[in-house]
CSV table of C-alpha atoms in Angstrom, one decimal:
chain,number,residue,atom,x,y,z
A,1,MET,CA,106.2,107.7,93.0
A,2,ASP,CA,108.0,104.6,91.2
A,3,THR,CA,106.1,102.1,93.2
A,4,ILE,CA,102.9,103.7,92.1
A,5,LEU,CA,103.5,103.5,88.3
A,6,ILE,CA,104.9,99.9,88.6
A,7,GLY,CA,101.9,98.9,90.5
A,8,SER,CA,99.4,100.6,88.3
A,9,LEU,CA,100.8,99.5,85.3
A,10,THR,CA,101.0,96.1,86.3
A,11,LEU,CA,97.6,95.8,87.5
A,12,SER,CA,96.7,97.2,84.2
A,13,LEU,CA,98.3,95.1,82.1
A,14,LEU,CA,96.8,92.2,84.2
A,15,HIS,CA,94.1,93.2,83.6
A,16,ALA,CA,93.7,93.7,80.1
A,17,LEU,CA,95.4,90.2,79.5
A,18,ILE,CA,93.1,88.1,81.5
A,19,PRO,CA,90.4,86.2,79.7
A,20,SER,CA,87.6,87.9,81.5
A,21,HIS,CA,88.4,90.9,79.8
A,22,TRP,CA,88.6,90.1,76.1
A,23,LEU,CA,87.0,86.7,75.6
A,24,PRO,CA,83.8,87.0,75.9
A,25,PHE,CA,83.8,89.7,73.1
A,26,VAL,CA,85.5,87.5,70.9
A,27,THR,CA,83.3,84.9,71.9
A,28,ILE,CA,80.3,86.8,71.2
A,29,GLY,CA,81.4,88.2,67.7
A,30,LYS,CA,82.4,85.2,67.0
A,31,VAL,CA,78.8,83.7,67.3
A,32,GLU,CA,77.2,87.1,65.5
A,33,GLN,CA,79.4,87.4,62.8
A,34,TRP,CA,80.8,90.7,63.4
A,35,SER,CA,82.9,92.6,61.3
A,36,ARG,CA,86.5,93.5,62.9
A,37,ARG,CA,85.3,96.9,62.8
A,38,GLN,CA,82.0,96.2,64.8
A,39,LEU,CA,83.9,94.2,67.2
A,40,LEU,CA,86.7,96.7,68.2
A,41,THR,CA,84.1,99.0,68.6
A,42,VAL,CA,82.2,97.1,71.3
A,43,THR,CA,85.4,96.4,72.7
A,44,ALA,CA,86.1,100.1,73.1
A,45,ILE,CA,83.1,101.3,74.2
A,46,ALA,CA,82.1,98.8,76.6
A,47,GLY,CA,86.1,98.7,77.9
A,48,LEU,CA,86.4,102.3,78.4
A,49,ALA,CA,82.8,101.9,80.3
A,50,HIS,CA,84.6,99.7,82.4
A,51,THR,CA,87.5,101.9,83.0
A,52,VAL,CA,86.0,105.0,83.9
A,53,SER,CA,83.8,103.1,86.5
A,54,THR,CA,87.1,101.9,88.1
A,55,THR,CA,88.1,105.3,87.4
A,56,LEU,CA,85.1,107.2,89.4
A,57,LEU,CA,85.3,104.5,92.4
A,58,GLY,CA,89.3,105.2,92.2
A,59,ILE,CA,88.6,108.8,93.0
A,60,VAL,CA,86.4,108.6,95.7
A,61,VAL,CA,89.1,106.2,97.4
A,62,SER,CA,91.6,109.3,96.5
A,63,LEU,CA,89.5,111.3,98.8
A,64,ALA,CA,89.8,108.8,101.7
A,65,GLY,CA,93.6,109.1,100.7
A,66,TRP,CA,93.8,112.6,101.1
A,67,GLN,CA,92.7,112.6,104.6
A,68,LEU,CA,95.1,110.6,105.6
A,69,ALA,CA,98.1,112.4,103.9
A,70,ASP,CA,99.6,113.4,107.2
A,71,LYS,CA,100.0,110.0,107.8
A,72,TYR,CA,101.2,108.9,104.4
A,73,HIS,CA,104.2,107.3,105.6
A,74,ILE,CA,102.4,105.0,107.7
A,75,LEU,CA,99.8,104.1,105.1
A,76,SER,CA,102.6,103.4,102.8
A,77,GLU,CA,104.8,101.1,104.8
A,78,ARG,CA,101.8,99.2,106.3
A,79,VAL,CA,98.6,100.2,105.1
A,80,ILE,CA,98.8,99.5,101.0
A,81,PRO,CA,101.0,96.3,101.5
A,82,LEU,CA,98.7,94.7,104.0
A,83,LEU,CA,95.7,95.7,101.4
A,84,LEU,CA,97.4,94.0,98.6
A,85,LEU,CA,98.2,90.9,100.6
A,86,ALA,CA,94.5,90.5,102.0
A,87,LEU,CA,93.4,91.1,97.9
A,88,GLY,CA,95.8,88.9,97.0
A,89,LEU,CA,95.0,85.9,99.4
A,90,TRP,CA,91.3,86.5,98.9
A,91,TYR,CA,92.0,85.9,95.1
A,92,LEU,CA,94.1,83.0,96.4
A,93,MET,CA,90.9,81.8,98.1
A,94,GLN,CA,89.0,81.9,95.1
A,95,HIS,CA,91.1,80.0,92.8
A,96,LEU,CA,91.5,77.0,95.3
A,97,ARG,CA,87.5,77.3,95.3
A,98,HIS,CA,87.5,77.2,91.4
A,99,ARG,CA,85.6,80.8,91.3
A,100,HIS,CA,86.2,83.1,88.4
A,101,THR,CA,85.6,86.4,90.3
A,102,HIS,CA,86.7,88.1,87.3
A,103,ASP,CA,84.2,87.2,85.1
A,104,HIS,CA,82.6,90.3,84.2
A,105,ILE,CA,80.4,89.3,81.8
A,106,ASP,CA,78.1,86.2,81.3
A,107,ALA,CA,78.2,85.7,77.9
A,108,GLY,CA,74.8,83.3,77.3
A,109,THR,CA,72.7,85.8,79.1
A,110,ILE,CA,74.5,88.9,77.2
A,111,ARG,CA,73.4,87.0,73.8
A,112,LYS,CA,69.6,86.7,74.7
A,113,ASN,CA,69.6,90.5,73.6
A,114,ARG,CA,70.5,89.6,70.0
A,115,SER,CA,70.2,93.1,68.2
A,116,PHE,CA,73.6,94.7,67.4
A,117,SER,CA,72.8,97.7,69.7
A,118,GLY,CA,71.4,95.8,72.5
A,119,LEU,CA,74.5,93.7,72.8
A,120,LEU,CA,76.2,96.7,72.5
A,121,LEU,CA,74.0,98.3,75.7
A,122,SER,CA,74.0,94.7,78.0
A,123,LEU,CA,77.9,94.6,77.5
A,124,THR,CA,78.4,98.7,77.9
A,125,VAL,CA,76.2,98.5,81.3
A,126,ALA,CA,78.0,94.5,82.7
A,127,MET,CA,81.3,96.3,82.4
A,128,PHE,CA,80.4,99.5,84.0
A,129,LEU,CA,78.7,97.8,86.7
A,130,SER,CA,81.8,95.5,87.5
A,131,PRO,CA,85.2,97.7,88.6
A,132,CYS,CA,88.1,95.9,89.2
A,133,LEU,CA,88.9,97.0,93.0
A,134,GLU,CA,92.7,95.7,92.8
A,135,ILE,CA,93.9,99.1,91.4
A,136,GLU,CA,92.0,101.4,93.9
A,137,ALA,CA,95.0,100.3,96.4
A,138,TYR,CA,97.0,102.0,94.1
A,139,PHE,CA,94.4,105.3,93.8
A,140,LEU,CA,94.6,105.4,97.7
A,141,SER,CA,98.0,105.9,98.1
A,142,ALA,CA,98.4,108.6,95.0
A,143,GLY,CA,95.6,110.3,96.8
A,144,ALA,CA,97.8,110.4,100.2
A,145,LYS,CA,100.9,111.8,98.0
A,146,GLY,CA,99.4,114.9,99.4
A,147,ARG,CA,95.7,117.1,100.5
A,148,GLY,CA,93.8,118.8,97.6
A,149,TRP,CA,95.8,120.2,94.5
A,150,TYR,CA,99.1,118.0,95.3
A,151,GLY,CA,97.5,114.8,95.4
A,152,ILE,CA,96.0,115.4,91.6
A,153,PRO,CA,98.8,114.8,89.6
A,154,ALA,CA,99.4,110.9,91.4
A,155,VAL,CA,95.6,110.3,91.3
A,156,ALA,CA,96.0,111.4,87.0
A,157,LEU,CA,98.9,109.5,86.7
A,158,VAL,CA,96.7,106.2,88.2
A,159,ALA,CA,94.2,107.0,86.1
A,160,LEU,CA,95.8,107.6,83.2
A,161,VAL,CA,97.5,104.6,83.4
A,162,TYR,CA,95.0,102.5,83.8
A,163,ASN,CA,92.8,103.7,81.3
A,164,VAL,CA,95.2,103.5,78.5
A,165,VAL,CA,96.9,100.2,79.4
A,166,THR,CA,93.8,98.8,79.7
A,167,LEU,CA,91.7,99.6,77.2
A,168,SER,CA,94.6,99.1,74.3
A,169,GLY,CA,95.5,96.1,76.1
A,170,MET,CA,91.7,94.6,75.6
A,171,LEU,CA,91.5,95.9,71.5
A,172,LEU,CA,94.8,94.0,71.3
A,173,MET,CA,94.0,91.1,73.0
A,174,VAL,CA,90.4,90.8,70.8
A,175,VAL,CA,92.6,91.0,67.9
A,176,ILE,CA,94.8,88.6,68.5
A,177,GLY,CA,92.2,86.7,69.6
A,178,ARG,CA,89.6,86.9,66.4
A,179,GLN,CA,92.7,85.8,64.6
A,180,GLY,CA,93.6,82.8,65.9
A,181,LEU,CA,91.6,81.9,69.0
A,182,LYS,CA,92.6,77.8,69.5
A,183,ARG,CA,95.8,79.1,69.6
A,184,LEU,CA,96.1,81.3,72.8
A,185,ASN,CA,95.0,78.2,75.3
A,186,ALA,CA,92.9,80.9,76.8
A,187,HIS,CA,91.1,77.9,78.9
A,188,TRP,CA,94.4,77.5,81.3
A,189,PHE,CA,94.5,81.6,81.6
A,190,GLU,CA,90.4,81.3,82.5
A,191,HIS,CA,91.2,78.7,84.7
A,192,ASN,CA,94.1,79.9,86.5
A,193,GLU,CA,93.1,84.2,86.2
A,194,ASN,CA,92.6,84.3,90.4
A,195,LEU,CA,95.8,82.2,90.9
A,196,ILE,CA,97.8,84.7,88.3
A,197,THR,CA,96.0,87.8,90.0
A,198,SER,CA,97.0,86.8,93.6
A,199,LEU,CA,100.7,86.2,93.3
A,200,THR,CA,100.8,89.7,91.2
A,201,LEU,CA,99.1,91.5,94.3
A,202,PHE,CA,101.6,89.4,96.4
A,203,GLY,CA,104.8,90.3,94.4
A,204,LEU,CA,103.6,94.3,94.6
A,205,ALA,CA,103.0,94.0,98.4
A,206,VAL,CA,106.6,92.9,98.5
A,207,LEU,CA,107.6,95.2,96.3
A,208,ASN,CA,105.6,98.1,98.2
A,209,ILE,CA,107.2,96.7,101.6
A,210,PHE,CA,111.0,97.4,99.9
A,211,ILE,CA,110.6,100.5,97.8
A,212,GLU,CA,108.9,103.7,99.1
A,213,PHE,CA,106.1,105.0,97.4
């Protein structure tokens, strides 16, 4: 359980801090001259849509974990680390190819609809349709903690950590970004977010190898 908690917390923090999860809100909010309240409202609603879609996908994945509960040790010792390594390698390849796969929002396209309600709807739909996949490895592991009701507390823990940390982090970052965007050097993080994600996944894979779920 400790590894599930650490891994879920780490990936949730990572997703909240990388620019693709908050910079588009700050950019659009600045152009549209949103108040702080409007910016936080949009971020909260769109961010919630993002975490909900990720959680729903995670629940589906956890069902597969329940079916593998009898093979939990094989899953935790081999499958999950290999899955994290594979995801880490994929993000490393995207970094080397200079592709920003975490870009959930195309700010230029979204801003074609200039009304506040239109922008809110567009941002919410865009975030809902782009769930994060890295956390799903922990939903799979949590589901495998036990069949049926026995696996529910672990799945609930992953969902709670992911939703609370990701949403809180996004809201914090848009506040910081709104106050001093130039001081954040967001371009460096934006350029290297795939590399950061890759190294994080590699580290979690190593952690999972040496520490039992």
